[in-house]
mmCIF file of C-alpha atoms in Angstrom:
data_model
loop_
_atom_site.group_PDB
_atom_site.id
_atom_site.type_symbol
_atom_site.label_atom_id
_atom_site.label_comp_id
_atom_site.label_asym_id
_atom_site.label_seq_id
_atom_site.Cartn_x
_atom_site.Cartn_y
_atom_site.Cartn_z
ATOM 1 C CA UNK A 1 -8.588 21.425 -4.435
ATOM 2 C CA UNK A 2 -8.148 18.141 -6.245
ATOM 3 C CA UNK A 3 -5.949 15.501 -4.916
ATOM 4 C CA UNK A 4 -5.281 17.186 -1.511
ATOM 5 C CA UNK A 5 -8.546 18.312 -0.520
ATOM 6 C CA UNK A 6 -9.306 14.193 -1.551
ATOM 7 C CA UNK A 7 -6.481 13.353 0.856
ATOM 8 C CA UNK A 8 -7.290 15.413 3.519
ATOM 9 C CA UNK A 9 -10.870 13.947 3.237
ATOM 10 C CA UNK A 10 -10.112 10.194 3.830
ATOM 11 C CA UNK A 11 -7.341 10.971 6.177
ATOM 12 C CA UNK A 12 -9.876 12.967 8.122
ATOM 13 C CA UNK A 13 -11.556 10.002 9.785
ATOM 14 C CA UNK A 14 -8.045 8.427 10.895
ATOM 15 C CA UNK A 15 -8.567 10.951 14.017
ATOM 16 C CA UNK A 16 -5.863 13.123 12.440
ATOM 17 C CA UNK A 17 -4.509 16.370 13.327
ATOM 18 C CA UNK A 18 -4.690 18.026 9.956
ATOM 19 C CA UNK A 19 -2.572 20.963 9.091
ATOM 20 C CA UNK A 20 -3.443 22.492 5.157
ATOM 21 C CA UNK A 21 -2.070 25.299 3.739
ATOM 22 C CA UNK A 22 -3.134 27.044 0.584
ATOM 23 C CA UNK A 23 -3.926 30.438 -1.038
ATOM 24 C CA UNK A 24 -7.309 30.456 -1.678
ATOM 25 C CA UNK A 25 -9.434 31.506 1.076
ATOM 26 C CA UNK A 26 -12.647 30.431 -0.234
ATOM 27 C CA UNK A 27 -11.649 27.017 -1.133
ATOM 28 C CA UNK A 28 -10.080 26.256 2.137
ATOM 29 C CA UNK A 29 -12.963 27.634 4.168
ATOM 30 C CA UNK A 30 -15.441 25.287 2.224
ATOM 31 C CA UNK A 31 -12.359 22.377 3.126
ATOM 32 C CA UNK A 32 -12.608 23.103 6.815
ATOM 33 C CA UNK A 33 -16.296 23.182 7.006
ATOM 34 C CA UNK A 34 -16.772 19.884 5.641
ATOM 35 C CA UNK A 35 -13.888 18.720 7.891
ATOM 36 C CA UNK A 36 -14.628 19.705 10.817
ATOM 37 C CA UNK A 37 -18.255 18.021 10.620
ATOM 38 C CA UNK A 38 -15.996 14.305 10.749
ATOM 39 C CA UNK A 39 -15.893 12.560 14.221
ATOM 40 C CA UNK A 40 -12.338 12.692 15.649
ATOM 41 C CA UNK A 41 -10.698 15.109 13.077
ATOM 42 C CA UNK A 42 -8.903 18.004 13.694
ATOM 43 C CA UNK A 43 -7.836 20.906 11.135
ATOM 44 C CA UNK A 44 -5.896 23.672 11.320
ATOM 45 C CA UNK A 45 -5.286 26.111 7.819
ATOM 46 C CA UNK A 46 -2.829 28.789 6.939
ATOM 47 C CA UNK A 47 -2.820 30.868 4.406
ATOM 48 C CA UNK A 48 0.081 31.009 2.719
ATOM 49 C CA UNK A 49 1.526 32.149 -1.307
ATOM 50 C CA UNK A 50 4.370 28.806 -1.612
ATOM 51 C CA UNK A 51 5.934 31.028 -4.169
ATOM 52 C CA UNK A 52 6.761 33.860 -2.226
ATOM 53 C CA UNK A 53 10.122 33.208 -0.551
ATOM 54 C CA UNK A 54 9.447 34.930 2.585
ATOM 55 C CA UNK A 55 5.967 33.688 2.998
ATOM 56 C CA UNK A 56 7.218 30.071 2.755
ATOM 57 C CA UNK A 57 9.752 30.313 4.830
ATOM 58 C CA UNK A 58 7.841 32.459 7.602
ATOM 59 C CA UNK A 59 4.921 29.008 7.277
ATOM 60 C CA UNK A 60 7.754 26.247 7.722
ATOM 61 C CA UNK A 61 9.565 28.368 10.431
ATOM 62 C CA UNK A 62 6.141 28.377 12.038
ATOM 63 C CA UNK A 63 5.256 24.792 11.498
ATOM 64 C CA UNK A 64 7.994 23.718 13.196
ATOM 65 C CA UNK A 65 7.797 26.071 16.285
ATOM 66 C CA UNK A 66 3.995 24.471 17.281
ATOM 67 C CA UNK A 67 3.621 21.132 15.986
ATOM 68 C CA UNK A 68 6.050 18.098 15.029
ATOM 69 C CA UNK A 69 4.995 16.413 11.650
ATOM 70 C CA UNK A 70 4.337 12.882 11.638
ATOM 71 C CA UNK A 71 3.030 12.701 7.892
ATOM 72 C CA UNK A 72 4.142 15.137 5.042
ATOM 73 C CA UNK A 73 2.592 15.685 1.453
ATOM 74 C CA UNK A 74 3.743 17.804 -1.077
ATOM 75 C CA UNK A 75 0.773 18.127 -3.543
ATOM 76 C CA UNK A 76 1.107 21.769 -4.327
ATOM 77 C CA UNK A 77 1.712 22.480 -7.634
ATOM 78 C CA UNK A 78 1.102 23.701 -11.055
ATOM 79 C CA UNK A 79 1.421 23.607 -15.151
ATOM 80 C CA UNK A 80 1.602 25.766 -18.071
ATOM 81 C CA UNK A 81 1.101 24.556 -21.137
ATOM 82 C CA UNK A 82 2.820 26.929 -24.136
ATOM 83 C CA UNK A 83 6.145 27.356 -25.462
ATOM 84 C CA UNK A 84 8.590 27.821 -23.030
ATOM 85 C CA UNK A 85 9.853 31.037 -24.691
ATOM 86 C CA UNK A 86 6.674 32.735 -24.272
ATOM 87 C CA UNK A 87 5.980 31.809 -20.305
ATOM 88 C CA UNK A 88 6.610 35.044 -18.543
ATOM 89 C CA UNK A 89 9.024 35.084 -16.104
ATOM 90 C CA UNK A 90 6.954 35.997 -13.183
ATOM 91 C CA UNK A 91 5.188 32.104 -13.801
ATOM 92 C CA UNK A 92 8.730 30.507 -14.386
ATOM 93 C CA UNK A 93 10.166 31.641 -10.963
ATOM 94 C CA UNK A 94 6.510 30.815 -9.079
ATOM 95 C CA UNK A 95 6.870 27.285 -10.823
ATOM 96 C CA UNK A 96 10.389 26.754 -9.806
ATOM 97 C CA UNK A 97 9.927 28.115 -6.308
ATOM 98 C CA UNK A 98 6.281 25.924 -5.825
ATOM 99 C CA UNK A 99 7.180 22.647 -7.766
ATOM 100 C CA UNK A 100 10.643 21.990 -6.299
ATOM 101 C CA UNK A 101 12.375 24.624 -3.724
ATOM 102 C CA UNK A 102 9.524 24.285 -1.295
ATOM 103 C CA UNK A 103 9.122 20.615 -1.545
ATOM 104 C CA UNK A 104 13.032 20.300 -0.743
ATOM 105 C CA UNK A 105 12.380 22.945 2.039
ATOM 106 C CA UNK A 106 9.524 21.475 3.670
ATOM 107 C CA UNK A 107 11.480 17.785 3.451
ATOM 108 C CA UNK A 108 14.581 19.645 4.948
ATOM 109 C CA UNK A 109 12.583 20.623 7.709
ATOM 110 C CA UNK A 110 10.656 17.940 8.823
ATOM 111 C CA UNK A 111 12.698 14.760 7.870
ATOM 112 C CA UNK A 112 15.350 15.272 11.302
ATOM 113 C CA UNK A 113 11.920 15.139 13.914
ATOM 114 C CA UNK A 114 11.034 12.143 11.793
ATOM 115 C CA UNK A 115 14.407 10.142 12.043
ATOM 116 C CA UNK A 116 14.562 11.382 15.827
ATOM 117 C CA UNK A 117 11.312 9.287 16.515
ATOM 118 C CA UNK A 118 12.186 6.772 13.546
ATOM 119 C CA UNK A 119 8.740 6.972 12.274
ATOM 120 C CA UNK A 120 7.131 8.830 9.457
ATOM 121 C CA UNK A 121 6.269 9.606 6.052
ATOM 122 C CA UNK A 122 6.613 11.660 3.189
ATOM 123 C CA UNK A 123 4.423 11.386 0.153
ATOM 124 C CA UNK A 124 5.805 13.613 -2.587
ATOM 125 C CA UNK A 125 3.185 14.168 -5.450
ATOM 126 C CA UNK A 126 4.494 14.436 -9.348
ATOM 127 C CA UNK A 127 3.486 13.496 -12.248
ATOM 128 C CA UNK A 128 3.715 10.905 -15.375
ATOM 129 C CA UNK A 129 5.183 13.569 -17.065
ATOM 130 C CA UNK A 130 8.214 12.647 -14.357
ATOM 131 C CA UNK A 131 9.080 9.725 -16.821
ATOM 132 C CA UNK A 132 9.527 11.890 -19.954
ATOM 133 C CA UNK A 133 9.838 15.259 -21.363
ATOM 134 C CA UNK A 134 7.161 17.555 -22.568
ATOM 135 C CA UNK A 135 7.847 19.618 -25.257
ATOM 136 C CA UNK A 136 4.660 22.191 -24.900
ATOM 137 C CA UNK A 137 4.882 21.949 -21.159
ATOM 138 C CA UNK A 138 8.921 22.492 -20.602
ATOM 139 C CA UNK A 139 9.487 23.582 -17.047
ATOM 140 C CA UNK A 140 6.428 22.108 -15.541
ATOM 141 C CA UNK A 141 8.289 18.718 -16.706
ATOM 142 C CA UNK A 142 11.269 19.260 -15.557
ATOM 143 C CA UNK A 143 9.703 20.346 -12.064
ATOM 144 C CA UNK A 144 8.450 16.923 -12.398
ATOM 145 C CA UNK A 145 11.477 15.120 -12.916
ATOM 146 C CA UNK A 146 13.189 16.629 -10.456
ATOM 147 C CA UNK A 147 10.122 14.707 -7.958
ATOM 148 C CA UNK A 148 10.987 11.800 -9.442
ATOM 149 C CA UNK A 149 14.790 11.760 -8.706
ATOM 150 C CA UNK A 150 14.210 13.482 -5.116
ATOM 151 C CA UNK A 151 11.886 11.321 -3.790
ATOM 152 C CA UNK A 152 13.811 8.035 -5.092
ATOM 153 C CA UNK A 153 17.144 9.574 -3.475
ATOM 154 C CA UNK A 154 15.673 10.276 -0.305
ATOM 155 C CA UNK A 155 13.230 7.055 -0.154
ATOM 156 C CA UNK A 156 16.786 5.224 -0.203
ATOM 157 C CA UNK A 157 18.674 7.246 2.565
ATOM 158 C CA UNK A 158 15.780 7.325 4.954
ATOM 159 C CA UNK A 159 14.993 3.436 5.006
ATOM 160 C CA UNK A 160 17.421 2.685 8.114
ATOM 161 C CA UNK A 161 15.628 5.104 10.141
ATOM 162 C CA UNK A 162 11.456 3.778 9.785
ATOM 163 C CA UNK A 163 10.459 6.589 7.980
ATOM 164 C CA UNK A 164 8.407 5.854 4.756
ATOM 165 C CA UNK A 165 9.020 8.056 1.493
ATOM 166 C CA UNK A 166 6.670 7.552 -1.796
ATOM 167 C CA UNK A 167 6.253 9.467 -5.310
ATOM 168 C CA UNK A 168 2.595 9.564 -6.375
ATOM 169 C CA UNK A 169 2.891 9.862 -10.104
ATOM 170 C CA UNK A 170 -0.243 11.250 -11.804
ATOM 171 C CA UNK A 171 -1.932 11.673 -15.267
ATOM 172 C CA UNK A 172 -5.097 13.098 -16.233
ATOM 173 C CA UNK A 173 -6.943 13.659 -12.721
ATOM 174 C CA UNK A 174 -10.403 15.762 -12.565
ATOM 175 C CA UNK A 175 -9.254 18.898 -10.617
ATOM 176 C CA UNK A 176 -8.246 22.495 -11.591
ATOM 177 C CA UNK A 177 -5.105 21.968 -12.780
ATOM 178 C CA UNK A 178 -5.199 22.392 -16.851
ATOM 179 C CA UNK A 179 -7.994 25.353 -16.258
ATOM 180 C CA UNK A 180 -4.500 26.950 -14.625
ATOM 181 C CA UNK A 181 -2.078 25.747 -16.785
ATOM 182 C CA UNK A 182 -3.427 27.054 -19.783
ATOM 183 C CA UNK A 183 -5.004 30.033 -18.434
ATOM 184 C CA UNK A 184 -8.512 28.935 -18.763
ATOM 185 C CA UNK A 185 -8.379 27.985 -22.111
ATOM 186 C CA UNK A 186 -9.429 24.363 -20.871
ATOM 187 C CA UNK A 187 -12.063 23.512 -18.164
ATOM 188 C CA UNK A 188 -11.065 19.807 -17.702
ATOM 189 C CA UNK A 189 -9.602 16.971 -19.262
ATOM 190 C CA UNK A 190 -11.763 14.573 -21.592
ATOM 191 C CA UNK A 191 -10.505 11.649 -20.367
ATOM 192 C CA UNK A 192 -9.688 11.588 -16.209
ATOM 193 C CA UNK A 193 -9.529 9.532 -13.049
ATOM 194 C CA UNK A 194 -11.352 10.495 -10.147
ATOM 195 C CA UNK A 195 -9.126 12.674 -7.670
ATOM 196 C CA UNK A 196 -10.718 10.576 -4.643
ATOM 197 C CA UNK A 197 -9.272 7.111 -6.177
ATOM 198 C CA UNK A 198 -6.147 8.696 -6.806
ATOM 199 C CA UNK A 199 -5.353 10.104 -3.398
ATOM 200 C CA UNK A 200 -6.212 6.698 -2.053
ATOM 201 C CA UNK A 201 -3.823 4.748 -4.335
ATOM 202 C CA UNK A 202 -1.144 7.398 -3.107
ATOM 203 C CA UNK A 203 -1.622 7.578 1.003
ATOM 204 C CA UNK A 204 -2.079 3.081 0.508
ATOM 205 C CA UNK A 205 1.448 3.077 -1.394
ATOM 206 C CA UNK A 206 2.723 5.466 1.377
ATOM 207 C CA UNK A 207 1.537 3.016 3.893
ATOM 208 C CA UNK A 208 3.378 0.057 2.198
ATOM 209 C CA UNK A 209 6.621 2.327 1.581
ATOM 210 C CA UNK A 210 6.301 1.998 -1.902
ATOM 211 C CA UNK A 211 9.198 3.922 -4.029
ATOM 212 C CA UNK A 212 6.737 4.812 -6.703
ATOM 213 C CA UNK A 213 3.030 4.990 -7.097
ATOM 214 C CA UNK A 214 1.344 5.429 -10.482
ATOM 215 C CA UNK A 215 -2.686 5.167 -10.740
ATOM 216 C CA UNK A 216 -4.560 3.500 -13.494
ATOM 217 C CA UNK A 217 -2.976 1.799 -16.289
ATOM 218 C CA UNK A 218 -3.301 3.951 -18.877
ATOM 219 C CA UNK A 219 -1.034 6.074 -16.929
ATOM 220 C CA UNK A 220 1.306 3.247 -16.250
ATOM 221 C CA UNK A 221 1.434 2.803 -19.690
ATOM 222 C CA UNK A 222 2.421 6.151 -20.655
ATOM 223 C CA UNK A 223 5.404 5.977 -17.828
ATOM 224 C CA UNK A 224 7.050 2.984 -19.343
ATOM 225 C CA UNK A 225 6.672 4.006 -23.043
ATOM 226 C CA UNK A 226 8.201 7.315 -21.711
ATOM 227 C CA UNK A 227 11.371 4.794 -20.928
ATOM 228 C CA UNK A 228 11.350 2.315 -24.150
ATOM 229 C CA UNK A 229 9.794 4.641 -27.252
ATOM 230 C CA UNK A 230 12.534 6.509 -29.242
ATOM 231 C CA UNK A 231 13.083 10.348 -27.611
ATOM 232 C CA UNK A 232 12.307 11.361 -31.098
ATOM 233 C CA UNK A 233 9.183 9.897 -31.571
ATOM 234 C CA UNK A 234 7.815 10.696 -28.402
ATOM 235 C CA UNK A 235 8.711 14.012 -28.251
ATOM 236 C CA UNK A 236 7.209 14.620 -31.817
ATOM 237 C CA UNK A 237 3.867 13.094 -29.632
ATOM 238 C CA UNK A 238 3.555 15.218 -27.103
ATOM 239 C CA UNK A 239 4.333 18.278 -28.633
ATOM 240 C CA UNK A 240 1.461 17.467 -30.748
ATOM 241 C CA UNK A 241 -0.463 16.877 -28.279
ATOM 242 C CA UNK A 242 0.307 19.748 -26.186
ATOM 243 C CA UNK A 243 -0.172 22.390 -28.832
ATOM 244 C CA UNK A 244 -3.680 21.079 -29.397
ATOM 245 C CA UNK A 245 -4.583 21.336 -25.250
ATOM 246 C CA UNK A 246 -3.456 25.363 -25.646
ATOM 247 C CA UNK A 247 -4.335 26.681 -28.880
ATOM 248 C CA UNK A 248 -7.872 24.523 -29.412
#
């Protein structure tokens, strides 16, 4: 939903082979539908729980039997928004295992076939929360800065080899993720950029090899006062702000 069912939809008409995986059955059956209907596209889904160790593993070891992987994004992911005290440990070891251990995995993977043909791409999706802690929001931030300082590491050691490596670095974006992340407390943002422009800012700065992408200014904004605002201050901020998102 969100950002990657926008990205598979405008890389769709590029005659692509798609391959989307997911957990919800309903969503990606409505996904493949619509897909399928474009001229020259080609999708293939799989079913698959990214926080459940063996079925992770059992999807990559399967990916890489069948099909080699010209184009990788890692857009899976989500937030919880509470105290970090109170997150139950069942959604602290889904968030760690989702958010970072299967991006690394999946990059593992698929990065030798890439440097083999020296082509390729890898477009790793975080957030503007990457720049910054959230206090309110704890491990989902952290989840985020680990993106950040992944995807710069690895942009740097693949550049001999052709293949292109980008961070897509969101902010508010109309899709389902603060309905999850604070348990349905919240339908939607009140302020939000499309999910369709920000999937195309993020495959076009893939295309130009671009370390880091971040859409809209507003969000740029918020990523470089994350680097020149005191810690204090801004933490005092978005605390504030977070509370309000999952106790109003």
């Amino acid at each position: 939903s969100g950002i990657g069912r926008e990205m598979a939809r405008q890389l769709a008409p590029c005659a692509s082979r798609l391959l989307v995986c997911g957990r919800d059955e309903e969503a990606m059956g409505s996904l493949f539908k619509e897909l399928k209907a474009v001229s020259g596209s080609s999708v293939e889904g799989f079913l698959v729980d990214l926080s459940n160790k063996e079925s992770s593993e059992d999807f990559i070891e399967k990916i890489k039997a069948n099909y080699e992987i010209d184009i990788l994004v890692n857009n899976a992911g989500f937030g919880y928004m509470g105290d970090f005290y109170l997150m139950p440990h069942t959604e602290i070891n889904s968030m760690e295992r989702t958010n970072m251990l299967f991006v690394a995995a999946l990059c593992r993977a698929f990065i030798p076939g890439m440097i083999r043909k020296r082509y390729g791409g890898i477009l790793n999706v975080g957030s503007v929360a990457s720049f910054f802690a959230t206090p309110g929001s704890a491990l989902y931030g952290a989840t985020r800065h680990f993106i950040l300082g992944f995807t710069d590491a690895i942009h740097e050691e693949l550049l001999p080899f052709g293949v292109h490596v980008t961070g897509l670095y969101t902010g508010h974006t109309y899709s389902r993720f603060i309905e999850r992340a604070t348990q349905g407390r919240r339908q939607k943002w009140q302020k939000a950029m499309s999910a369709s422009a920000v999937a195309r800012d993020g495959l076009l700065g893939l295309s130009k090899n671009r370390i880091r992408v971040v859409p809209g200014m507003g969000n740029k904004l918020r990523a470089f006062a994350g680097s020149v605002i005191p810690v204090s201050i801004i933490l005092k901020k978005i605390y504030g702000s977070a509370v309000k998102n999952y106790k109003d």
